[in-house]
């Protein structure tokens, strides 16, 4: 047992076991076998040491650059494993004193001090540990002359204390060339050693190491640390502030610009919307919010088309902006919408360029557009209300006239006057019906109730309604339907109205002696899924160049005789057909007559049978035909 009889060997072995415990406790729970083993070993070695010291205390001191055992230098501080050195430096401990009878739990508590946030001393005190003492005061003076008997075994004391988890107490610390030499740590120049030491340390630990070098007095050390830390803080603050000064100025400038731009925008009487190059909304002033009826928070990032009806204009402008930055951007906006609206948007839209002349977006002031929209709305409401109001007195007048006509006492000339009056009320009524239907279509209030309907019944009902008028004009009118036609998916009342409109035009434009044929067939043009109603006349016919135009609102082709009407009939008729998923076509030759064909979808029996072409609600691309048709 020569190895353990050498006191230094015992010390080394103890320090090794303790260091291992310090490391293991960071990795495992306190009752882990690895931890327990290291603690038990440490405790046993400590018992041997105190025994060899005849019951005296055993002290471990970190003084400057040396580790002292009971005042005797054992090895250089920089050879200490980090965990052991940190225990001293972190809590500014200078000496750990072990009194006789230290238990494994005492050692465990000392190991656990490492991760404690407060004072190490308090930690032990709270746990009633009085056999381990932590001292900030210098325990022992460094021996001026290192006794040859206490010389470190070999120079590599570091590895000997390495905290390798598996290292047994004797490993690596075996007696090397135990020759009489001064400890190498004491011989190295101090400055060099500090610089090496602090290389891997954090700022605070590095300062602590330097301060410990300057004075051994812990009170003075603490003061020095405080002074240095506060100076460092001050210096840092000044440097950071100086660096931030420029940035703050820039930030303020940008903020001021923003505030100015915002206050200009806010105080403008007009609504202002700023969009990016994709037409997405960036900013809006309160007036624009009021016009749109929605807050910026809700519209921000959305395309301006969501906001108003100026869709294609701004979007096409934005498209031009993105397409090719080298070419000049035409200030003319797209003419896809109604001419008035395009003009309004053109006037209201400004292109925003950045400092490099690159176009980054547009600003639109949609006041005119909004006013136009408002005016259109007012106009529509007015028409709808007025026509409605006109209709009720007209109905009573017609009823009164019919009653008078029945009066047997009326003279023949009186009856003729009455007939004229009745015809005119009918005409007025049909004009009012047209206007009302048109305004309902415009506002999207015309609702269709499509059901399974017989095409024969629809054709017959329309013909029956118009027969009297055709007869009075000397025009033959007959219905001819194919047998076994499939049922159609249609709003009966509206489809009858469609045929009545077409028959009434045919009567108007067919001279006395002419003939009109209303038929229904499944069609030859491989259009399975449709039933076709045809209204064929042998009247004046329509010129090629007029054939597309007559379906637009307020268009009346020039014809030989002046026959009255609003020019709305075909526009309404086409809208009613298409909104039911049908199609309307025309085949006509001037002088030979016209054939209008209405293709209606066959009833399939499916719930919510889809229509061919539902009118798009939010058309962004091409303006939809029916919006154009209705002048929206
Ligand atoms: P209106 O209500 O004035 O008749 P429509 O929209 O119904 O208006 O018709 C527009 C124009 O189309 C008419 O003015 C007429 O010139 C032409 N048109 C419509 N149907 C016929 C037809 N069967 N034969 C000849 N021309 C027609």
XYZ file of C-alpha atoms and ligand atoms in Angstrom:
659
model
C 0.000 0.000 0.000
C 2.819 2.322 -0.721
C 0.653 4.289 -3.094
C -1.953 5.303 -0.563
C 0.583 5.883 2.171
C 2.033 8.817 0.235
C -0.142 11.707 1.423
C 0.011 13.449 -1.952
C -1.217 10.346 -3.668
C -4.176 10.332 -1.324
C -4.829 13.986 -2.067
C -4.650 13.391 -5.792
C -6.910 10.414 -5.528
C -9.415 12.393 -3.505
C -9.328 15.355 -5.894
C -9.832 12.985 -8.803
C -12.810 11.273 -7.190
C -14.295 14.641 -6.202
C -13.781 16.067 -9.669
C -15.450 13.032 -11.138
C -18.410 13.499 -8.805
C -18.589 17.179 -9.848
C -18.830 16.139 -13.487
C -21.158 13.179 -13.003
C -23.685 15.199 -11.020
C -24.130 17.390 -14.061
C -24.931 14.363 -16.167
C -26.911 12.089 -13.859
C -29.285 12.155 -10.931
C -27.711 12.099 -7.444
C -28.657 8.465 -6.862
C -27.097 7.270 -10.100
C -24.499 4.509 -9.498
C -21.757 6.549 -11.264
C -22.387 9.512 -8.975
C -22.701 7.378 -5.898
C -19.478 5.535 -6.698
C -17.508 8.768 -7.130
C -18.952 10.196 -3.907
C -18.290 7.021 -1.904
C -14.721 6.926 -3.183
C -14.182 10.576 -2.356
C -15.665 10.095 1.097
C -13.460 7.027 1.798
C -10.327 8.816 0.629
C -11.213 11.858 2.692
C -11.597 9.593 5.743
C -8.125 8.187 5.112
C -6.686 11.678 4.690
C -8.187 13.063 7.922
C -7.044 9.957 9.686
C -3.528 10.488 8.399
C -3.776 14.083 9.596
C -4.644 12.810 13.047
C -8.060 14.386 13.042
C -6.971 17.775 11.724
C -8.901 19.631 9.025
C -8.092 19.023 5.376
C -8.096 22.161 3.282
C -7.967 22.718 -0.459
C -7.052 26.273 -1.464
C -6.954 27.943 -4.856
C -4.569 30.774 -4.397
C -3.633 32.742 -7.488
C -2.151 30.209 -9.816
C -1.682 27.333 -7.414
C -3.714 24.698 -5.735
C -2.632 24.278 -2.133
C -3.400 21.402 0.159
C -3.208 22.421 3.786
C -1.058 25.338 2.651
C 1.251 23.203 0.544
C 1.325 23.834 -3.207
C 0.193 20.703 -5.013
C -0.121 21.773 -8.621
C -0.566 24.740 -10.918
C -4.091 26.152 -11.116
C -4.187 25.872 -14.895
C -3.700 22.149 -14.602
C -6.936 21.844 -12.665
C -9.911 20.405 -14.457
C -12.431 23.127 -15.309
C -15.187 21.777 -13.094
C -13.002 21.951 -10.012
C -11.573 25.361 -10.879
C -15.011 26.750 -11.681
C -16.284 25.717 -8.261
C -13.678 28.035 -6.748
C -13.952 30.924 -9.191
C -17.714 30.996 -9.652
C -18.357 31.441 -5.933
C -15.094 33.269 -5.237
C -14.114 30.490 -2.871
C -10.548 30.469 -1.814
C -10.523 27.522 0.505
C -12.660 24.457 1.010
C -12.100 22.919 4.395
C -13.125 19.350 5.094
C -13.539 18.524 8.761
C -13.249 14.949 9.989
C -16.350 12.861 9.478
C -17.426 14.276 6.072
C -20.131 12.031 4.627
C -20.982 11.120 1.057
C -24.051 13.384 1.306
C -21.855 16.285 2.462
C -19.777 15.814 -0.662
C -22.923 15.530 -2.780
C -24.170 18.884 -1.469
C -20.791 20.431 -2.257
C -21.034 19.077 -5.800
C -24.566 20.422 -6.166
C -23.389 23.906 -5.195
C -22.116 24.215 -8.783
C -25.537 24.837 -10.230
C -26.730 27.017 -7.339
C -27.577 30.623 -8.187
C -26.993 32.259 -4.821
C -24.147 32.126 -2.330
C -22.425 28.741 -1.997
C -22.071 29.152 1.754
C -25.807 29.675 2.204
C -26.520 26.607 0.159
C -24.546 24.392 2.541
C -25.850 26.194 5.592
C -29.452 25.674 4.552
C -28.740 21.969 4.315
C -27.148 21.858 7.792
C -23.763 20.878 6.437
C -21.089 22.002 8.889
C -18.306 19.549 8.125
C -17.498 21.317 4.870
C -16.507 24.963 5.161
C -16.154 27.438 2.337
C -13.877 30.337 2.930
C -13.136 33.428 0.963
C -10.273 34.406 3.204
C -6.819 33.122 2.561
C -6.427 29.982 4.532
C -2.750 29.643 4.346
C 0.128 31.531 2.990
C 1.905 30.028 0.052
C 4.959 28.240 1.309
C 7.918 30.310 0.213
C 9.881 27.229 -0.519
C 8.267 24.181 -1.878
C 9.250 21.220 0.180
C 10.878 18.506 -1.883
C 8.650 16.026 -0.128
C 5.549 17.767 -1.538
C 6.634 17.956 -5.126
C 4.138 16.926 -7.702
C 4.650 13.431 -9.064
C 5.572 14.167 -12.660
C 4.739 17.392 -14.469
C 1.524 16.239 -16.086
C -0.670 16.711 -13.079
C -3.560 17.862 -15.322
C -4.275 14.492 -16.863
C -3.912 12.932 -13.452
C -6.929 14.916 -12.276
C -8.908 14.527 -15.463
C -12.518 13.889 -14.723
C -12.777 10.883 -17.017
C -15.891 9.063 -15.962
C -14.304 5.680 -15.785
C -11.000 6.720 -14.262
C -10.310 4.893 -11.050
C -8.719 6.676 -8.145
C -5.216 5.539 -8.848
C -5.157 5.902 -12.603
C -2.962 8.499 -14.183
C -1.796 9.749 -10.847
C 0.693 7.078 -10.227
C 4.111 8.130 -9.014
C 6.131 9.342 -11.933
C 9.588 10.794 -11.651
C 9.105 11.999 -8.142
C 12.343 13.936 -8.140
C 12.927 16.951 -6.008
C 11.895 19.926 -8.143
C 10.069 23.132 -7.556
C 6.451 23.055 -8.823
C 6.524 24.173 -12.477
C 3.485 26.390 -11.909
C 5.379 28.590 -9.540
C 8.139 29.166 -12.052
C 6.162 30.299 -15.112
C 5.772 34.048 -15.699
C 2.399 35.107 -14.344
C 1.278 37.316 -17.265
C 1.696 34.602 -19.806
C -0.280 32.211 -17.742
C -3.235 34.546 -17.225
C -3.509 35.251 -20.922
C -3.533 31.540 -21.637
C -6.001 30.938 -18.911
C -8.556 33.484 -20.011
C -8.487 32.435 -23.661
C -11.435 30.093 -23.362
C -13.269 31.931 -20.630
C -16.326 34.122 -20.853
C -15.916 37.857 -20.202
C -16.913 37.725 -16.545
C -14.756 34.700 -15.724
C -11.813 36.235 -17.594
C -12.161 39.479 -15.631
C -12.410 37.466 -12.418
C -9.208 35.656 -13.270
C -7.399 38.932 -13.954
C -8.780 40.564 -10.851
C -7.732 37.571 -8.761
C -4.273 38.139 -10.139
C -4.260 41.787 -9.111
C -5.227 41.276 -5.488
C -5.802 38.313 -3.218
C -8.289 40.309 -1.112
C -11.778 39.099 -2.016
C -13.400 42.370 -0.921
C -11.053 44.329 -3.139
C -11.611 41.784 -5.898
C -15.355 42.339 -5.722
C -14.952 46.112 -5.830
C -12.609 45.856 -8.778
C -15.105 43.654 -10.578
C -17.879 46.155 -9.928
C -15.808 49.076 -11.189
C -14.637 47.211 -14.268
C -18.112 45.940 -15.101
C -19.692 49.362 -14.769
C -16.947 50.990 -16.874
C -17.363 48.341 -19.485
C -21.121 48.871 -19.509
C -20.711 52.634 -19.853
C -18.233 52.262 -22.679
C -20.529 49.828 -24.475
C -23.514 52.116 -24.070
C -21.628 55.068 -25.498
C -20.419 53.065 -28.493
C -23.843 51.569 -29.183
C -25.530 54.947 -28.797
C -23.107 56.533 -31.233
C -23.774 53.778 -33.742
C -27.505 54.096 -33.270
C -27.545 57.888 -33.569
C -27.317 57.787 -37.362
C -29.932 55.086 -37.584
C -32.266 56.972 -35.262
C -32.001 60.038 -37.497
C -32.847 57.968 -40.557
C -35.753 56.334 -38.761
C -37.114 59.696 -37.623
C -36.876 60.993 -41.182
C -38.811 58.043 -42.533
C -41.366 58.373 -39.743
C -41.795 62.075 -40.471
C -42.240 61.358 -44.171
C -44.845 58.761 -43.359
C -46.716 61.031 -40.974
C -46.640 63.821 -43.563
C -47.877 61.538 -46.339
C -50.542 60.132 -44.069
C -51.763 63.536 -42.933
C -51.895 64.740 -46.553
C -53.851 61.637 -47.499
C -56.157 61.920 -44.512
C -56.925 65.582 -45.028
C -57.763 65.139 -48.696
C -61.437 65.506 -49.433
C -61.187 62.805 -52.063
C -60.853 59.153 -51.353
C -57.306 57.977 -52.039
C -56.231 54.393 -52.509
C -52.587 53.426 -52.995
C -52.018 50.116 -54.728
C -48.849 48.199 -55.528
C -47.812 47.060 -58.973
C -50.209 44.103 -58.805
C -53.138 46.341 -58.030
C -53.155 45.240 -54.386
C -54.214 47.844 -51.842
C -51.445 49.309 -49.672
C -53.016 52.412 -48.167
C -56.421 54.061 -48.051
C -57.542 57.277 -46.473
C -60.711 57.450 -44.348
C -62.655 58.903 -47.268
C -61.763 55.902 -49.417
C -62.739 53.657 -46.519
C -66.094 55.420 -46.328
C -66.639 55.013 -50.080
C -65.768 51.334 -50.036
C -67.648 50.807 -46.792
C -64.797 48.685 -45.455
C -61.789 49.493 -43.267
C -58.249 49.374 -44.646
C -57.463 46.536 -42.255
C -59.968 44.405 -44.129
C -58.952 45.440 -47.635
C -55.200 45.738 -47.249
C -53.441 43.332 -49.602
C -56.590 42.686 -51.607
C -56.812 43.622 -55.241
C -58.482 46.911 -55.924
C -61.064 45.071 -58.030
C -62.522 43.830 -54.775
C -63.103 47.429 -53.820
C -64.882 48.877 -56.796
C -65.862 48.263 -60.353
C -62.743 49.810 -61.838
C -61.230 46.357 -62.156
C -59.772 46.053 -65.636
C -58.528 49.594 -65.843
C -56.173 49.476 -62.878
C -55.253 45.864 -63.386
C -54.350 46.387 -67.034
C -52.305 49.408 -66.005
C -50.547 47.302 -63.388
C -49.963 44.584 -65.968
C -48.330 47.094 -68.276
C -46.111 48.210 -65.447
C -44.822 44.704 -64.791
C -44.571 43.553 -68.394
C -41.428 45.359 -69.516
C -39.807 48.140 -67.577
C -37.806 49.342 -70.612
C -40.756 50.340 -72.698
C -42.739 53.455 -71.954
C -45.862 52.825 -70.001
C -48.917 54.047 -71.794
C -50.819 56.421 -69.604
C -53.897 55.254 -71.449
C -55.730 52.717 -69.434
C -57.459 49.695 -70.925
C -60.745 50.305 -72.631
C -62.368 47.086 -71.575
C -64.999 48.701 -69.397
C -67.520 51.303 -70.323
C -65.872 54.319 -71.938
C -66.978 56.698 -69.193
C -65.557 54.519 -66.484
C -62.242 54.035 -68.293
C -61.933 57.795 -68.628
C -62.722 58.259 -64.955
C -60.093 55.786 -63.879
C -57.505 57.219 -66.248
C -57.979 60.641 -64.751
C -57.915 59.310 -61.225
C -54.831 57.122 -61.550
C -51.281 58.339 -61.060
C -48.209 56.212 -61.545
C -45.748 56.161 -58.635
C -42.054 55.952 -59.434
C -39.245 55.433 -56.972
C -35.986 57.412 -56.897
C -34.498 55.279 -59.675
C -37.462 56.007 -61.890
C -38.771 52.479 -61.482
C -42.528 52.237 -61.388
C -43.609 50.723 -58.115
C -47.349 51.220 -58.153
C -50.251 53.498 -58.851
C -52.427 55.817 -56.851
C -56.080 55.978 -57.715
C -58.524 58.523 -56.490
C -61.772 56.810 -57.237
C -63.998 59.697 -56.277
C -65.311 60.227 -59.788
C -65.758 56.516 -60.244
C -67.501 56.292 -56.925
C -69.712 59.247 -57.794
C -70.476 57.676 -61.136
C -71.330 54.442 -59.384
C -73.482 56.293 -56.900
C -75.248 58.182 -59.692
C -75.829 54.929 -61.580
C -77.258 53.383 -58.457
C -79.561 56.367 -57.935
C -80.653 56.178 -61.537
C -81.407 52.469 -61.282
C -83.345 52.940 -58.055
C -85.261 55.821 -59.595
C -86.211 53.830 -62.698
C -87.225 50.823 -60.640
C -89.405 52.938 -58.322
C -90.932 55.105 -61.046
C -91.860 52.259 -63.342
C -93.368 50.432 -60.416
C -95.395 53.523 -59.477
C -96.512 54.039 -63.088
C -97.769 50.522 -63.398
C -100.480 50.594 -60.696
C -102.501 53.564 -62.104
C -102.055 52.127 -65.564
C -103.553 48.809 -64.497
C -106.598 50.614 -63.058
C -106.986 52.738 -66.203
C -106.909 49.614 -68.360
C -109.461 47.860 -66.138
C -111.748 50.937 -66.290
C -111.427 51.082 -70.077
C -112.270 47.362 -70.388
C -115.389 47.946 -68.271
C -116.455 50.904 -70.409
C -115.968 48.797 -73.542
C -118.379 46.229 -72.153
C -120.991 48.965 -71.700
C -123.654 48.097 -74.220
C -124.737 51.703 -74.537
C -121.428 52.869 -75.932
C -121.567 53.987 -79.523
C -119.451 52.342 -82.244
C -117.134 55.367 -82.482
C -116.885 55.442 -78.693
C -115.866 51.777 -78.725
C -113.190 52.439 -81.302
C -111.764 55.236 -79.135
C -111.842 52.907 -76.203
C -110.006 50.203 -78.191
C -107.267 52.664 -79.076
C -106.992 53.653 -75.422
C -106.791 49.981 -74.371
C -104.088 49.236 -76.995
C -102.050 52.161 -75.765
C -102.317 51.114 -72.156
C -101.095 47.670 -73.248
C -98.158 49.224 -75.057
C -97.349 51.395 -72.067
C -97.614 48.351 -69.852
C -95.192 46.374 -71.994
C -92.698 49.263 -72.001
C -92.918 49.484 -68.237
C -92.462 45.711 -67.977
C -89.320 45.952 -70.124
C -87.847 48.748 -68.022
C -88.659 46.979 -64.776
C -87.171 43.697 -65.982
C -84.106 45.495 -67.237
C -83.511 47.290 -63.951
C -84.013 44.042 -62.041
C -81.490 42.311 -64.297
C -79.043 45.164 -63.785
C -79.274 44.974 -60.041
C -79.150 41.169 -60.100
C -82.594 40.983 -58.520
C -84.214 38.953 -61.256
C -84.539 35.479 -59.774
C -85.179 32.371 -61.848
C -87.044 29.360 -60.520
C -86.063 26.594 -62.912
C -88.055 23.380 -62.871
C -88.975 20.472 -65.118
C -91.191 21.962 -67.826
C -92.790 20.725 -71.028
C -91.482 22.581 -74.114
C -94.825 22.034 -75.892
C -96.702 23.774 -73.061
C -94.287 26.721 -73.059
C -94.531 27.223 -76.830
C -98.317 26.873 -76.768
C -98.755 29.342 -73.909
C -96.663 31.963 -75.700
C -98.467 31.485 -79.019
C -101.889 31.630 -77.341
C -100.981 34.889 -75.628
C -99.963 36.516 -78.912
C -102.572 35.055 -81.257
C -105.098 37.884 -80.906
C -102.501 40.529 -81.774
C -101.173 38.554 -84.757
C -104.703 38.066 -86.054
C -105.466 41.784 -85.649
C -102.380 42.528 -87.769
C -103.300 39.977 -90.412
C -100.283 37.744 -89.693
C -100.616 33.986 -89.391
C -99.199 32.511 -86.173
C -98.930 28.820 -85.496
C -97.121 26.470 -83.120
C -95.530 23.245 -84.363
C -93.701 21.031 -81.911
C -91.974 17.657 -82.421
C -93.538 14.737 -80.629
C -91.793 13.184 -77.626
C -89.544 16.114 -76.792
C -87.599 15.852 -73.548
C -88.560 18.162 -70.706
C -86.577 21.368 -70.282
C -85.053 22.879 -67.160
C -86.603 26.330 -67.196
C -88.429 29.077 -65.331
C -91.748 28.682 -67.111
C -92.986 32.268 -66.746
C -89.673 33.775 -67.901
C -89.292 31.355 -70.820
C -92.816 32.095 -72.011
C -91.880 35.786 -71.714
C -88.772 35.153 -73.862
C -90.920 33.603 -76.612
C -93.551 36.362 -76.308
C -90.793 38.988 -76.819
C -89.551 37.193 -79.924
C -93.080 36.628 -81.295
C -94.001 40.249 -80.637
C -90.914 41.400 -82.601
C -91.828 38.978 -85.385
C -95.361 40.402 -85.516
C -93.969 43.953 -85.514
C -91.541 43.286 -88.356
C -93.716 41.057 -90.534
C -96.113 42.750 -92.930
C -99.770 41.864 -93.253
C -100.222 38.472 -94.899
C -96.962 37.153 -93.489
C -96.555 34.037 -91.353
C -94.881 33.256 -88.081
C -94.067 29.744 -86.949
C -93.137 28.850 -83.389
C -91.606 25.412 -83.058
C -89.693 23.210 -80.617
C -87.213 20.497 -81.596
C -84.119 18.715 -80.268
C -81.931 20.333 -82.871
C -79.698 18.921 -85.524
C -76.450 20.499 -84.443
C -75.445 17.628 -82.193
C -76.412 19.780 -79.258
C -77.588 16.932 -77.087
C -78.822 18.295 -73.833
C -80.846 21.132 -75.352
C -84.301 21.671 -76.698
C -84.633 24.462 -79.251
C -87.509 26.888 -79.552
C -87.606 28.691 -82.895
C -89.545 31.822 -83.788
C -89.458 32.089 -87.548
C -90.999 34.910 -89.548
C -90.958 35.893 -93.183
C -90.764 39.598 -92.426
C -88.268 42.280 -93.318
C -85.205 40.445 -91.953
C -82.119 42.028 -90.366
C -78.951 43.232 -92.079
C -75.764 41.236 -91.312
C -74.046 44.239 -89.715
C -76.992 44.766 -87.348
C -77.380 41.178 -86.296
C -74.934 41.279 -83.358
C -75.849 44.817 -82.319
C -79.562 44.289 -81.836
C -78.917 42.238 -78.679
C -77.405 45.300 -77.008
C -79.574 47.552 -74.885
C -81.340 50.500 -76.525
C -80.387 49.319 -80.020
C -83.009 49.456 -82.731
C -81.997 48.597 -86.254
C -83.185 50.952 -88.941
C -86.098 49.326 -90.645
C -88.548 50.448 -93.242
C -91.366 51.303 -90.944
C -91.211 52.965 -87.563
C -92.601 50.486 -85.112
C -91.877 51.888 -81.643
C -90.343 49.982 -78.713
C -87.576 50.623 -76.247
C -84.709 48.722 -77.810
C -84.494 46.752 -74.582
C -86.505 43.697 -75.625
C -83.716 41.574 -77.133
C -81.181 42.601 -74.462
C -83.583 41.383 -71.780
C -84.509 38.294 -73.776
C -80.892 37.246 -74.233
C -80.053 37.858 -70.571
C -83.059 35.793 -69.497
C -82.039 32.909 -71.740
C -78.400 32.896 -70.767
C -79.084 33.290 -67.053
C -81.068 30.047 -67.282
C -78.134 28.295 -68.938
C -79.563 28.629 -72.434
C -78.386 30.118 -75.735
C -79.948 32.540 -78.167
C -78.994 32.674 -81.842
C -80.232 34.452 -84.914
C -80.401 33.540 -88.552
C -81.729 36.273 -90.793
C -81.613 37.612 -94.295
C -82.942 41.032 -95.231
C -86.182 40.748 -97.188
C -86.590 37.047 -96.387
C -87.290 36.996 -92.685
C -85.612 36.027 -89.419
C -85.359 32.961 -87.252
C -84.497 33.369 -83.562
C -83.496 30.112 -81.872
C -83.557 29.614 -78.119
C -81.702 26.533 -76.831
C -82.811 25.565 -73.324
C -81.159 22.873 -71.199
C -82.866 19.493 -71.019
C -84.062 18.571 -67.523
C -81.687 15.917 -66.123
C -83.390 15.256 -62.810
C -80.296 16.186 -60.840
C -80.702 18.254 -57.737
C -79.412 21.774 -58.439
C -78.904 21.030 -62.103
C -76.050 23.270 -63.186
C -76.616 25.796 -65.920
C -74.281 25.981 -68.950
C -72.709 29.273 -68.165
C -73.395 30.809 -64.785
C -72.743 34.534 -64.962
C -69.391 35.072 -63.241
C -69.751 37.110 -60.056
C -66.215 38.485 -59.933
C -64.915 38.739 -63.443
C -61.296 39.847 -63.334
C -60.144 38.743 -66.753
C -62.269 39.746 -69.691
C -65.347 41.736 -68.829
C -68.201 39.288 -68.960
C -70.616 39.598 -71.861
C -73.620 40.065 -69.632
C -72.038 42.934 -67.724
C -71.227 44.584 -71.039
C -74.724 43.835 -72.180
C -76.261 45.526 -69.212
C -73.734 48.362 -69.340
C -72.238 47.514 -65.960
P -87.610 46.845 -79.421
O -88.135 46.649 -78.055
O -87.380 48.270 -79.760
O -88.236 46.032 -80.440
P -85.609 44.864 -79.476
O -84.365 44.796 -78.655
O -86.652 43.861 -79.196
O -86.128 46.324 -79.320
O -85.185 44.777 -80.965
C -84.111 45.536 -81.446
C -84.166 45.694 -82.902
O -83.918 44.443 -83.537
C -85.491 46.142 -83.443
O -85.589 47.553 -83.392
C -85.446 45.640 -84.866
O -84.770 46.547 -85.687
C -84.616 44.381 -84.777
N -85.486 43.174 -84.782
C -85.805 42.433 -83.715
N -86.581 41.372 -84.085
C -86.732 41.443 -85.398
C -87.405 40.635 -86.388
N -88.088 39.526 -86.068
N -87.314 41.017 -87.654
C -86.650 42.110 -88.029
N -85.990 42.933 -87.151
C -86.014 42.592 -85.860
